[in-house]
Tab-separated table of C-alpha atoms in Angstrom:
chain	number	residue	atom	x	y	z
S	182	UNK	CA	12.528	8.252	30.756
S	183	UNK	CA	15.257	7.876	28.315
S	184	UNK	CA	15.914	10.513	25.346
S	185	UNK	CA	16.816	10.093	21.915
S	186	UNK	CA	20.572	11.507	21.286
S	187	UNK	CA	21.576	12.789	17.651
S	188	UNK	CA	25.187	12.873	17.407
S	189	UNK	CA	28.429	11.729	15.162
S	190	UNK	CA	31.442	10.208	16.140
S	191	UNK	CA	34.827	8.963	14.531
S	192	UNK	CA	34.060	6.418	11.915
S	193	UNK	CA	35.396	2.903	12.774
S	194	UNK	CA	34.526	-0.758	12.274
S	195	UNK	CA	31.256	-1.374	13.942
S	196	UNK	CA	30.015	-4.564	14.728
S	197	UNK	CA	26.224	-5.109	15.731
S	198	UNK	CA	26.137	-8.466	17.511
S	199	UNK	CA	23.462	-10.599	18.836
S	200	UNK	CA	20.708	-9.318	16.357
S	201	UNK	CA	17.684	-10.366	14.426
S	202	UNK	CA	19.169	-9.380	11.091
S	203	UNK	CA	16.464	-8.723	8.006
S	204	UNK	CA	17.395	-7.834	4.725
S	205	UNK	CA	14.661	-7.421	2.482
S	206	UNK	CA	16.816	-7.265	-0.684
S	207	UNK	CA	17.200	-11.086	-0.358
S	208	UNK	CA	14.382	-12.117	2.281
S	209	UNK	CA	16.761	-12.913	4.915
S	210	UNK	CA	15.440	-12.909	8.485
S	211	UNK	CA	17.804	-14.742	10.994
S	212	UNK	CA	19.879	-14.390	14.361
S	213	UNK	CA	23.325	-13.199	13.690
S	214	UNK	CA	25.760	-10.135	13.424
S	215	UNK	CA	26.276	-7.338	10.826
S	216	UNK	CA	29.931	-6.080	10.539
S	217	UNK	CA	30.237	-2.502	9.038
S	218	UNK	CA	33.752	-0.881	8.153
S	219	UNK	CA	35.183	1.746	5.750
S	220	UNK	CA	31.617	2.738	5.336
S	221	UNK	CA	30.424	-0.319	3.786
S	222	UNK	CA	28.635	-3.638	4.923
S	223	UNK	CA	31.460	-6.110	5.331
S	224	UNK	CA	29.387	-8.962	6.379
S	225	UNK	CA	25.930	-10.171	7.445
S	226	UNK	CA	25.552	-13.637	8.727
S	227	UNK	CA	25.662	-16.116	11.686
S	228	UNK	CA	28.623	-16.444	14.089
S	229	UNK	CA	30.610	-13.083	12.899
S	230	UNK	CA	31.052	-12.074	16.674
S	231	UNK	CA	32.100	-15.744	17.605
S	232	UNK	CA	34.605	-15.891	15.010
S	233	UNK	CA	36.818	-13.149	16.498
S	234	UNK	CA	36.162	-9.307	16.573
S	235	UNK	CA	38.144	-7.284	14.457
S	236	UNK	CA	40.833	-5.066	15.672
S	237	UNK	CA	39.615	-1.689	16.725
S	238	UNK	CA	35.868	-2.363	16.127
S	239	UNK	CA	33.269	-0.980	18.199
S	240	UNK	CA	30.834	-3.978	19.418
S	241	UNK	CA	27.454	-3.499	20.277
S	242	UNK	CA	25.216	-5.981	21.574
S	243	UNK	CA	21.902	-5.631	20.117
S	244	UNK	CA	20.203	-7.941	22.671
S	245	UNK	CA	17.837	-9.142	19.984
S	246	UNK	CA	16.788	-6.301	18.431
S	247	UNK	CA	16.166	-5.830	14.732
S	248	UNK	CA	18.991	-5.040	12.535
S	249	UNK	CA	17.914	-3.781	9.131
S	250	UNK	CA	18.671	-1.385	5.953
S	251	UNK	CA	17.752	2.233	6.959
S	252	UNK	CA	14.846	3.476	5.572
S	253	UNK	CA	14.463	5.389	2.261
S	254	UNK	CA	11.655	8.124	2.388
S	255	UNK	CA	10.510	8.916	-1.187
S	256	UNK	CA	8.462	11.986	-0.407
S	257	UNK	CA	9.300	14.579	2.355
S	258	UNK	CA	8.920	18.494	2.160
S	259	UNK	CA	12.273	20.306	3.344
S	260	UNK	CA	11.755	24.071	3.365
S	261	UNK	CA	15.194	24.933	2.513
S	262	UNK	CA	15.452	26.962	0.400
S	263	UNK	CA	12.503	29.714	1.205
S	264	UNK	CA	10.518	28.089	4.075
S	265	UNK	CA	13.491	27.621	6.870
S	266	UNK	CA	10.971	28.618	9.584
S	267	UNK	CA	9.270	25.436	8.695
S	268	UNK	CA	11.908	22.844	8.197
S	269	UNK	CA	15.821	23.144	7.195
S	270	UNK	CA	17.631	20.279	5.768
S	271	UNK	CA	19.881	20.087	9.344
S	272	UNK	CA	16.128	19.684	11.144
S	273	UNK	CA	14.935	17.314	8.992
S	274	UNK	CA	18.012	15.166	8.633
S	275	UNK	CA	18.012	14.999	12.589
S	276	UNK	CA	14.289	14.107	12.451
S	277	UNK	CA	14.766	11.550	9.896
S	278	UNK	CA	17.661	10.017	11.975
S	279	UNK	CA	15.644	9.636	15.090
S	280	UNK	CA	13.023	7.865	12.963
S	281	UNK	CA	15.629	5.361	11.326
S	282	UNK	CA	15.480	6.948	7.655
S	283	UNK	CA	18.791	7.213	6.348
S	284	UNK	CA	17.893	8.952	2.820
S	285	UNK	CA	15.541	11.713	2.495
S	286	UNK	CA	14.071	12.245	-0.982
S	287	UNK	CA	13.298	15.915	-0.574
S	288	UNK	CA	10.683	17.851	-2.753
S	289	UNK	CA	10.758	20.504	-5.456
S	290	UNK	CA	8.160	22.611	-3.933
S	291	UNK	CA	10.602	25.157	-2.379
S	292	UNK	CA	11.027	28.984	-2.835
S	293	UNK	CA	12.442	29.049	-5.481
S	294	UNK	CA	11.288	25.879	-6.768
S	295	UNK	CA	13.875	23.116	-7.824
S	296	UNK	CA	13.777	23.716	-11.759
S	297	UNK	CA	17.250	24.645	-12.154
S	298	UNK	CA	20.553	22.830	-12.068
S	299	UNK	CA	21.749	25.425	-9.792
S	300	UNK	CA	19.263	24.976	-7.120
S	301	UNK	CA	19.942	21.188	-7.299
S	302	UNK	CA	23.562	22.164	-6.640
S	303	UNK	CA	22.605	24.237	-3.653
S	304	UNK	CA	20.371	21.537	-1.923
S	305	UNK	CA	23.412	18.950	-2.446
S	306	UNK	CA	25.648	21.402	-0.973
S	307	UNK	CA	23.788	22.226	2.165
S	308	UNK	CA	22.941	18.772	2.548
S	309	UNK	CA	26.432	17.741	2.734
S	310	UNK	CA	27.417	20.734	5.135
S	311	UNK	CA	24.240	20.460	7.398
S	312	UNK	CA	22.464	17.263	7.140
S	313	UNK	CA	23.393	13.998	8.876
S	314	UNK	CA	21.717	11.776	6.918
S	315	UNK	CA	21.924	11.430	3.072
S	316	UNK	CA	19.746	13.785	0.860
S	317	UNK	CA	18.683	13.722	-2.343
S	318	UNK	CA	16.598	16.137	-4.202
S	319	UNK	CA	13.719	15.526	-6.666
S	320	UNK	CA	13.405	18.368	-9.294
S	321	UNK	CA	10.176	19.722	-11.033
S	322	UNK	CA	8.797	18.459	-14.190
S	323	UNK	CA	7.731	21.963	-15.171
S	324	UNK	CA	9.115	25.314	-14.600
S	325	UNK	CA	7.886	26.946	-11.371
S	326	UNK	CA	5.451	23.942	-10.709
S	327	UNK	CA	3.351	25.738	-12.789
S	328	UNK	CA	2.336	22.743	-15.377
S	329	UNK	CA	3.124	24.636	-18.668
S	330	UNK	CA	6.736	24.198	-19.687
S	331	UNK	CA	8.988	21.450	-19.067
S	332	UNK	CA	12.268	21.827	-17.226
S	333	UNK	CA	15.372	20.213	-18.539
S	334	UNK	CA	15.408	16.928	-17.440
S	335	UNK	CA	18.793	15.993	-18.913
S	336	UNK	CA	20.445	18.926	-17.229
S	337	UNK	CA	18.999	18.388	-13.855
S	338	UNK	CA	19.239	14.653	-13.654
S	339	UNK	CA	23.309	15.491	-14.569
S	340	UNK	CA	23.115	18.033	-11.540
S	341	UNK	CA	22.131	15.269	-9.196
S	342	UNK	CA	18.094	14.978	-9.257
S	343	UNK	CA	17.064	11.418	-8.508
S	344	UNK	CA	13.664	11.973	-10.157
S	345	UNK	CA	11.382	14.438	-11.110
S	346	UNK	CA	7.701	15.558	-9.905
S	347	UNK	CA	5.602	18.812	-9.305
S	348	UNK	CA	5.438	17.988	-5.545
S	349	UNK	CA	1.927	18.096	-4.389
S	350	UNK	CA	0.510	19.583	-7.770
S	351	UNK	CA	-0.886	17.514	-10.798
S	352	UNK	CA	0.084	18.380	-14.290
S	353	UNK	CA	-3.678	19.303	-15.594
S	354	UNK	CA	-2.549	19.468	-19.407
S	355	UNK	CA	-2.226	16.095	-20.440
S	356	UNK	CA	0.021	17.190	-23.682
S	357	UNK	CA	2.363	18.531	-21.220
S	358	UNK	CA	2.774	15.454	-19.099
S	359	UNK	CA	3.022	13.401	-22.472
S	360	UNK	CA	5.891	15.258	-23.544
S	361	UNK	CA	7.513	15.121	-20.240
S	362	UNK	CA	7.128	11.283	-20.316
S	363	UNK	CA	8.317	10.926	-23.637
S	364	UNK	CA	11.241	13.188	-22.853
S	365	UNK	CA	11.938	11.479	-19.636
S	366	UNK	CA	12.198	8.198	-21.301
S	367	UNK	CA	15.515	8.861	-23.338
S	368	UNK	CA	17.015	9.697	-19.999
S	369	UNK	CA	15.824	6.731	-18.000
S	370	UNK	CA	14.248	9.391	-15.830
S	371	UNK	CA	11.419	8.513	-13.180
S	372	UNK	CA	8.414	10.925	-13.107
S	373	UNK	CA	6.470	10.699	-9.662
S	374	UNK	CA	3.308	12.511	-9.866
S	375	UNK	CA	0.594	13.687	-7.558
S	376	UNK	CA	-2.831	12.292	-8.861
S	377	UNK	CA	-5.281	14.746	-7.942
S	378	UNK	CA	-7.652	16.767	-10.532
S	379	UNK	CA	-7.255	20.616	-9.469
S	380	UNK	CA	-10.831	21.137	-10.447
S	381	UNK	CA	-12.192	18.627	-8.072
S	382	UNK	CA	-10.155	18.541	-4.892
S	383	UNK	CA	-10.928	21.987	-3.615
S	384	UNK	CA	-12.613	20.237	-0.803
S	385	UNK	CA	-11.043	20.296	2.788
S	386	UNK	CA	-11.922	16.506	3.475
S	387	UNK	CA	-13.052	13.141	1.931
S	388	UNK	CA	-16.273	13.926	0.269
S	389	UNK	CA	-19.196	11.981	1.843
S	390	UNK	CA	-21.834	11.753	4.677
S	391	UNK	CA	-19.517	12.757	7.377
S	392	UNK	CA	-18.217	15.662	5.579
S	393	UNK	CA	-21.901	16.312	5.126
S	394	UNK	CA	-22.403	16.049	8.891
S	395	UNK	CA	-19.527	18.305	9.637
S	396	UNK	CA	-20.239	20.881	7.217
S	397	UNK	CA	-17.212	20.955	5.355
S	398	UNK	CA	-17.043	20.813	1.552
S	399	UNK	CA	-15.633	17.264	0.107
S	400	UNK	CA	-12.800	16.086	-2.207
S	401	UNK	CA	-14.189	13.089	-4.061
S	402	UNK	CA	-11.859	9.813	-4.631
S	403	UNK	CA	-12.793	10.260	-8.167
S	404	UNK	CA	-10.450	13.623	-8.396
S	405	UNK	CA	-7.480	11.080	-8.101
S	406	UNK	CA	-8.519	8.215	-10.118
S	407	UNK	CA	-9.673	10.074	-12.867
S	408	UNK	CA	-5.790	11.606	-13.269
S	409	UNK	CA	-4.153	8.124	-12.223
S	410	UNK	CA	-6.396	6.419	-15.125
S	411	UNK	CA	-5.527	9.341	-17.726
S	412	UNK	CA	-1.711	8.909	-16.609
S	413	UNK	CA	-1.692	5.356	-17.102
S	414	UNK	CA	-2.897	5.619	-20.617
S	415	UNK	CA	0.126	7.972	-21.416
S	416	UNK	CA	2.473	5.775	-19.804
S	417	UNK	CA	1.206	3.232	-22.146
S	418	UNK	CA	1.951	5.127	-25.064
S	419	UNK	CA	5.340	6.386	-23.841
S	420	UNK	CA	6.433	3.375	-21.875
S	421	UNK	CA	8.637	5.428	-19.518
S	422	UNK	CA	8.834	5.047	-15.765
S	423	UNK	CA	6.110	6.343	-13.742
S	424	UNK	CA	5.531	6.433	-9.855
S	425	UNK	CA	2.337	7.434	-8.224
S	426	UNK	CA	3.012	9.600	-5.584
S	427	UNK	CA	0.389	9.054	-2.867
S	428	UNK	CA	-2.630	6.821	-3.619
S	429	UNK	CA	-5.563	6.716	-0.970
S	430	UNK	CA	-8.616	4.893	-2.555
S	431	UNK	CA	-9.451	1.487	-3.658
S	432	UNK	CA	-10.445	2.633	-7.121
S	433	UNK	CA	-7.035	3.696	-7.798
S	434	UNK	CA	-5.604	0.321	-6.490
S	435	UNK	CA	-7.455	-1.198	-9.347
S	436	UNK	CA	-6.247	1.172	-11.866
S	437	UNK	CA	-2.604	0.360	-10.790
S	438	UNK	CA	-3.386	-3.293	-10.817
S	439	UNK	CA	-4.632	-3.544	-14.370
S	440	UNK	CA	-1.603	-1.129	-15.400
S	441	UNK	CA	0.951	-3.518	-13.744
S	442	UNK	CA	-0.889	-6.748	-15.032
S	443	UNK	CA	-0.156	-4.910	-18.524
S	444	UNK	CA	3.302	-4.756	-17.850
S	445	UNK	CA	3.510	-0.962	-17.561
S	446	UNK	CA	6.585	0.723	-15.857
S	447	UNK	CA	4.134	2.001	-13.292
S	448	UNK	CA	4.790	1.626	-9.405
S	449	UNK	CA	2.985	3.533	-6.544
S	450	UNK	CA	3.413	4.818	-3.110
S	451	UNK	CA	0.701	5.323	-0.062
S	452	UNK	CA	1.543	7.711	2.714
S	453	UNK	CA	1.635	6.305	6.379
S	454	UNK	CA	-1.188	8.786	7.342
S	455	UNK	CA	-3.491	7.041	4.846
S	456	UNK	CA	-2.322	3.492	6.527
S	457	UNK	CA	-3.002	4.610	9.793
S	458	UNK	CA	-6.029	6.992	9.967
S	459	UNK	CA	-9.487	7.680	8.360
S	460	UNK	CA	-11.955	10.332	7.691
S	461	UNK	CA	-13.423	9.641	11.203
S	462	UNK	CA	-10.275	10.465	13.003
S	463	UNK	CA	-10.882	14.379	11.822
S	464	UNK	CA	-13.345	14.275	14.849
S	465	UNK	CA	-14.047	17.556	16.053
S	466	UNK	CA	-12.438	19.432	13.244
S	467	UNK	CA	-8.911	18.493	14.414
S	468	UNK	CA	-6.679	20.145	11.856
S	469	UNK	CA	-3.845	17.725	12.171
S	470	UNK	CA	-5.677	15.159	10.503
S	471	UNK	CA	-6.284	17.940	7.636
S	472	UNK	CA	-4.305	16.354	4.696
S	473	UNK	CA	-3.895	16.575	1.007
S	474	UNK	CA	-5.248	14.413	-0.373
S	475	UNK	CA	-7.471	13.841	2.307
S	476	UNK	CA	-8.079	10.674	4.695
S	477	UNK	CA	-10.466	8.417	3.082
S	478	UNK	CA	-13.309	5.844	4.902
S	479	UNK	CA	-12.110	2.775	6.581
S	480	UNK	CA	-12.502	0.509	3.586
S	481	UNK	CA	-10.213	2.262	1.658
S	482	UNK	CA	-7.745	2.315	4.286
S	483	UNK	CA	-8.016	-1.563	4.692
S	484	UNK	CA	-7.685	-1.840	0.655
S	485	UNK	CA	-4.274	0.116	1.192
S	486	UNK	CA	-3.099	-2.216	3.667
S	487	UNK	CA	-4.160	-5.212	1.668
S	488	UNK	CA	-2.407	-3.544	-1.194
S	489	UNK	CA	0.866	-3.270	1.034
S	490	UNK	CA	0.899	-6.699	2.018
S	491	UNK	CA	0.373	-8.404	-1.260
S	492	UNK	CA	3.106	-6.209	-2.768
S	493	UNK	CA	0.672	-4.288	-5.370
S	494	UNK	CA	1.407	-1.119	-3.406
S	495	UNK	CA	5.556	-0.683	-3.543
S	496	UNK	CA	6.293	2.035	-1.162
S	497	UNK	CA	5.412	3.479	2.128
S	498	UNK	CA	6.206	7.303	2.598
S	499	UNK	CA	6.297	9.916	5.080
S	500	UNK	CA	4.592	12.692	3.315
S	501	UNK	CA	6.376	14.975	5.738
S	502	UNK	CA	5.110	18.350	5.223
S	503	UNK	CA	5.710	20.674	8.268
S	504	UNK	CA	3.541	23.382	8.888
S	505	UNK	CA	3.803	25.919	11.696
S	506	UNK	CA	1.120	26.959	14.387
S	507	UNK	CA	-0.456	29.745	12.729
S	508	UNK	CA	-1.046	27.483	9.546
S	509	UNK	CA	-2.764	24.995	11.691
S	510	UNK	CA	-4.340	27.041	14.409
S	511	UNK	CA	-7.326	27.806	12.079
S	512	UNK	CA	-11.067	26.620	11.031
S	513	UNK	CA	-10.622	23.354	9.679
S	514	UNK	CA	-11.177	24.232	6.147
S	515	UNK	CA	-8.910	27.029	6.246
S	516	UNK	CA	-5.877	25.224	7.932
S	517	UNK	CA	-2.793	24.420	5.977
S	518	UNK	CA	-2.930	20.685	4.773
S	519	UNK	CA	-0.148	18.281	5.640
S	520	UNK	CA	1.754	16.521	8.547
S	521	UNK	CA	4.969	15.824	9.652
S	522	UNK	CA	5.851	12.023	9.537
S	523	UNK	CA	9.880	11.401	9.412
S	524	UNK	CA	10.256	10.465	12.968
S	525	UNK	CA	6.965	8.510	13.344
S	526	UNK	CA	7.412	6.463	10.056
S	527	UNK	CA	8.444	3.259	11.410
S	528	UNK	CA	6.801	3.510	14.870
S	529	UNK	CA	3.736	3.974	13.130
S	530	UNK	CA	4.107	1.416	10.194
S	531	UNK	CA	5.034	-1.385	12.818
S	532	UNK	CA	1.481	-1.024	14.208
S	533	UNK	CA	0.396	-3.273	10.684
S	534	UNK	CA	3.017	-5.861	11.810
S	535	UNK	CA	1.604	-5.990	15.632
S	536	UNK	CA	-1.895	-6.516	14.011
S	537	UNK	CA	-0.730	-9.212	11.793
S	538	UNK	CA	-1.742	-7.243	8.505
S	539	UNK	CA	1.523	-6.944	7.148
S	540	UNK	CA	4.652	-9.031	7.619
S	541	UNK	CA	7.391	-7.320	8.873
S	542	UNK	CA	10.029	-8.294	6.135
S	543	UNK	CA	7.352	-7.158	3.395
S	544	UNK	CA	7.036	-3.663	5.502
S	545	UNK	CA	10.956	-3.015	5.372
S	546	UNK	CA	11.105	-3.849	1.831
S	547	UNK	CA	8.233	-0.892	1.176
S	548	UNK	CA	10.310	1.565	3.496
S	549	UNK	CA	13.356	0.830	2.100
S	550	UNK	CA	14.532	-1.973	-0.274
S	551	UNK	CA	11.813	-1.025	-3.101
S	552	UNK	CA	12.336	2.730	-3.149
S	553	UNK	CA	15.860	2.434	-3.157
S	554	UNK	CA	15.407	-0.079	-6.303
S	555	UNK	CA	12.976	2.564	-7.984
S	556	UNK	CA	15.263	5.424	-7.561
S	557	UNK	CA	18.164	3.316	-8.341
S	558	UNK	CA	20.256	4.339	-4.857
S	559	UNK	CA	22.894	2.324	-3.153
S	560	UNK	CA	20.647	1.611	-0.035
S	561	UNK	CA	17.936	-0.671	1.010
S	562	UNK	CA	20.325	-3.862	1.388
S	563	UNK	CA	22.690	-5.704	3.651
S	564	UNK	CA	24.626	-7.328	1.160
S	565	UNK	CA	28.462	-6.883	1.218
S	566	UNK	CA	29.980	-3.628	-0.571
S	567	UNK	CA	26.494	-1.911	0.033
S	568	UNK	CA	26.627	1.631	1.744
S	569	UNK	CA	26.668	1.132	5.518
S	570	UNK	CA	23.274	2.896	5.948
S	571	UNK	CA	21.731	0.599	8.743
S	572	UNK	CA	19.337	0.609	11.755
S	573	UNK	CA	18.761	-1.105	14.896
S	574	UNK	CA	15.368	-0.904	16.314
S	575	UNK	CA	13.259	-2.720	19.068
S	576	UNK	CA	9.612	-3.515	17.191
S	577	UNK	CA	8.117	-4.167	20.669
S	578	UNK	CA	9.231	-1.011	22.667
S	579	UNK	CA	6.276	0.931	23.614
S	580	UNK	CA	6.111	4.817	24.194
S	581	UNK	CA	3.865	7.534	24.238
S	582	UNK	CA	4.572	10.056	21.550
S	583	UNK	CA	5.449	13.449	23.277
S	584	UNK	CA	5.426	16.043	20.430
S	585	UNK	CA	7.805	18.416	22.454
S	586	UNK	CA	10.735	15.679	21.748
S	587	UNK	CA	10.437	15.769	18.161
S	588	UNK	CA	13.317	17.120	16.029
S	589	UNK	CA	11.358	18.693	13.592
S	590	UNK	CA	10.857	22.622	13.760
S	591	UNK	CA	7.024	22.172	13.689
S	592	UNK	CA	4.935	19.623	15.798
S	593	UNK	CA	1.948	19.020	13.257
S	594	UNK	CA	1.806	15.361	13.927
S	595	UNK	CA	-1.352	13.194	13.676
S	596	UNK	CA	0.345	11.074	16.083
S	597	UNK	CA	0.236	13.701	18.740
S	598	UNK	CA	0.413	11.691	22.133
S	599	UNK	CA	-0.367	8.390	20.421
S	600	UNK	CA	0.623	5.100	21.918
S	601	UNK	CA	3.062	3.482	19.877
S	602	UNK	CA	5.276	0.093	19.580
S	603	UNK	CA	8.710	0.055	18.388
S	604	UNK	CA	11.511	2.770	18.035
S	605	UNK	CA	14.756	3.062	16.716
S	606	UNK	CA	17.771	2.644	18.946
S	607	UNK	CA	20.361	3.377	16.836
S	608	UNK	CA	20.709	4.851	13.060
S	609	UNK	CA	24.049	4.473	11.173
S	610	UNK	CA	24.888	6.371	7.964
S	611	UNK	CA	27.952	5.439	5.881
S	612	UNK	CA	29.064	3.539	8.784
S	613	UNK	CA	28.792	6.687	11.377
S	614	UNK	CA	26.389	6.520	14.072
S	615	UNK	CA	24.041	9.597	13.688
S	616	UNK	CA	21.490	8.771	16.262
S	617	UNK	CA	21.103	6.844	19.360
S	618	UNK	CA	18.498	6.281	21.723
S	619	UNK	CA	19.943	6.567	25.189
């Protein structure tokens, strides 16, 4: 059995030849080559290799594998600072590279929370020194993630925060969120909000008949939809950019559709977990499926897939949330919610392509081009002059996920021993190969 290998090498021109080239930023899907040099995409087209190999270039025969922009994951928890036993910037970046993620957007719910420019600077410096992929922090909307006092959005943005969120917490005070939206508008800053009413979301799983049979407390879908509906009304008044962090149900999609139809600057993500599983996967209290927000019913999962295929949902995220063994080896209702996902994001998403539910170009757009556009990053495209953040993957290569092979510090994956089709063969960041499947 072959194994993944993370490494760095000298930056030299790289010609990815004989590939299926997909660039969602322009709808391109053709057989050809991609040439990278000086940390940038120099060219992507047909016959680059036939016209002559540039001097000193490394040539990789992709043998028909897909070459596409690297993935941009908008929602990943990294435990640094404060929870390095769960994940570090280094370990998360190696997991990301193995999964084809070339840009991680890390969340502010660390210890201390990312609510001060000095902490933004710390993360950027640590990422520069230890990570093999690009890392951009989101900063907190409120100090200490407590939902009361706003942070200094302008200063945090100047320090390098690419967006603002309170992570896995909703801001329950509507006046605080209204002020934050108004303030963010002046800086053209993006607010990313977790939409769950705290007073209604204390249950262990989705509210319904299955929860009753398991004897577990339920978390109703209304907890999500009520907050989203409120937020959309506030956005309508403030007219600032807003992104719903992780929608899970059909009722929320109706709210999102109305907001977009009204021309509001609203976008949304869904997690790969909610596209892949439903509440029945919990089975006999399997805590790897204990998530927040919880897995919903199959009808909601299918609605999310249709929304992704139609473009109503903009982005697919890993919602990477490492938990150690002590946090998961507990009764279901007491276990910590969350799952790792950076390394399996693409492989799991390709299931939707293999089942003919989502087109591959549209899927890659939701994993790379759209999040880059929403965040204003130089990523998600193969246009000449763009950053050379590129992946090579075989969409049909089958494997069984061995949790022991994962690069994250934790193993809480719901894809434990799952059969997956499609894996990353090479990940390139700024023209440098940072992962190769050998």
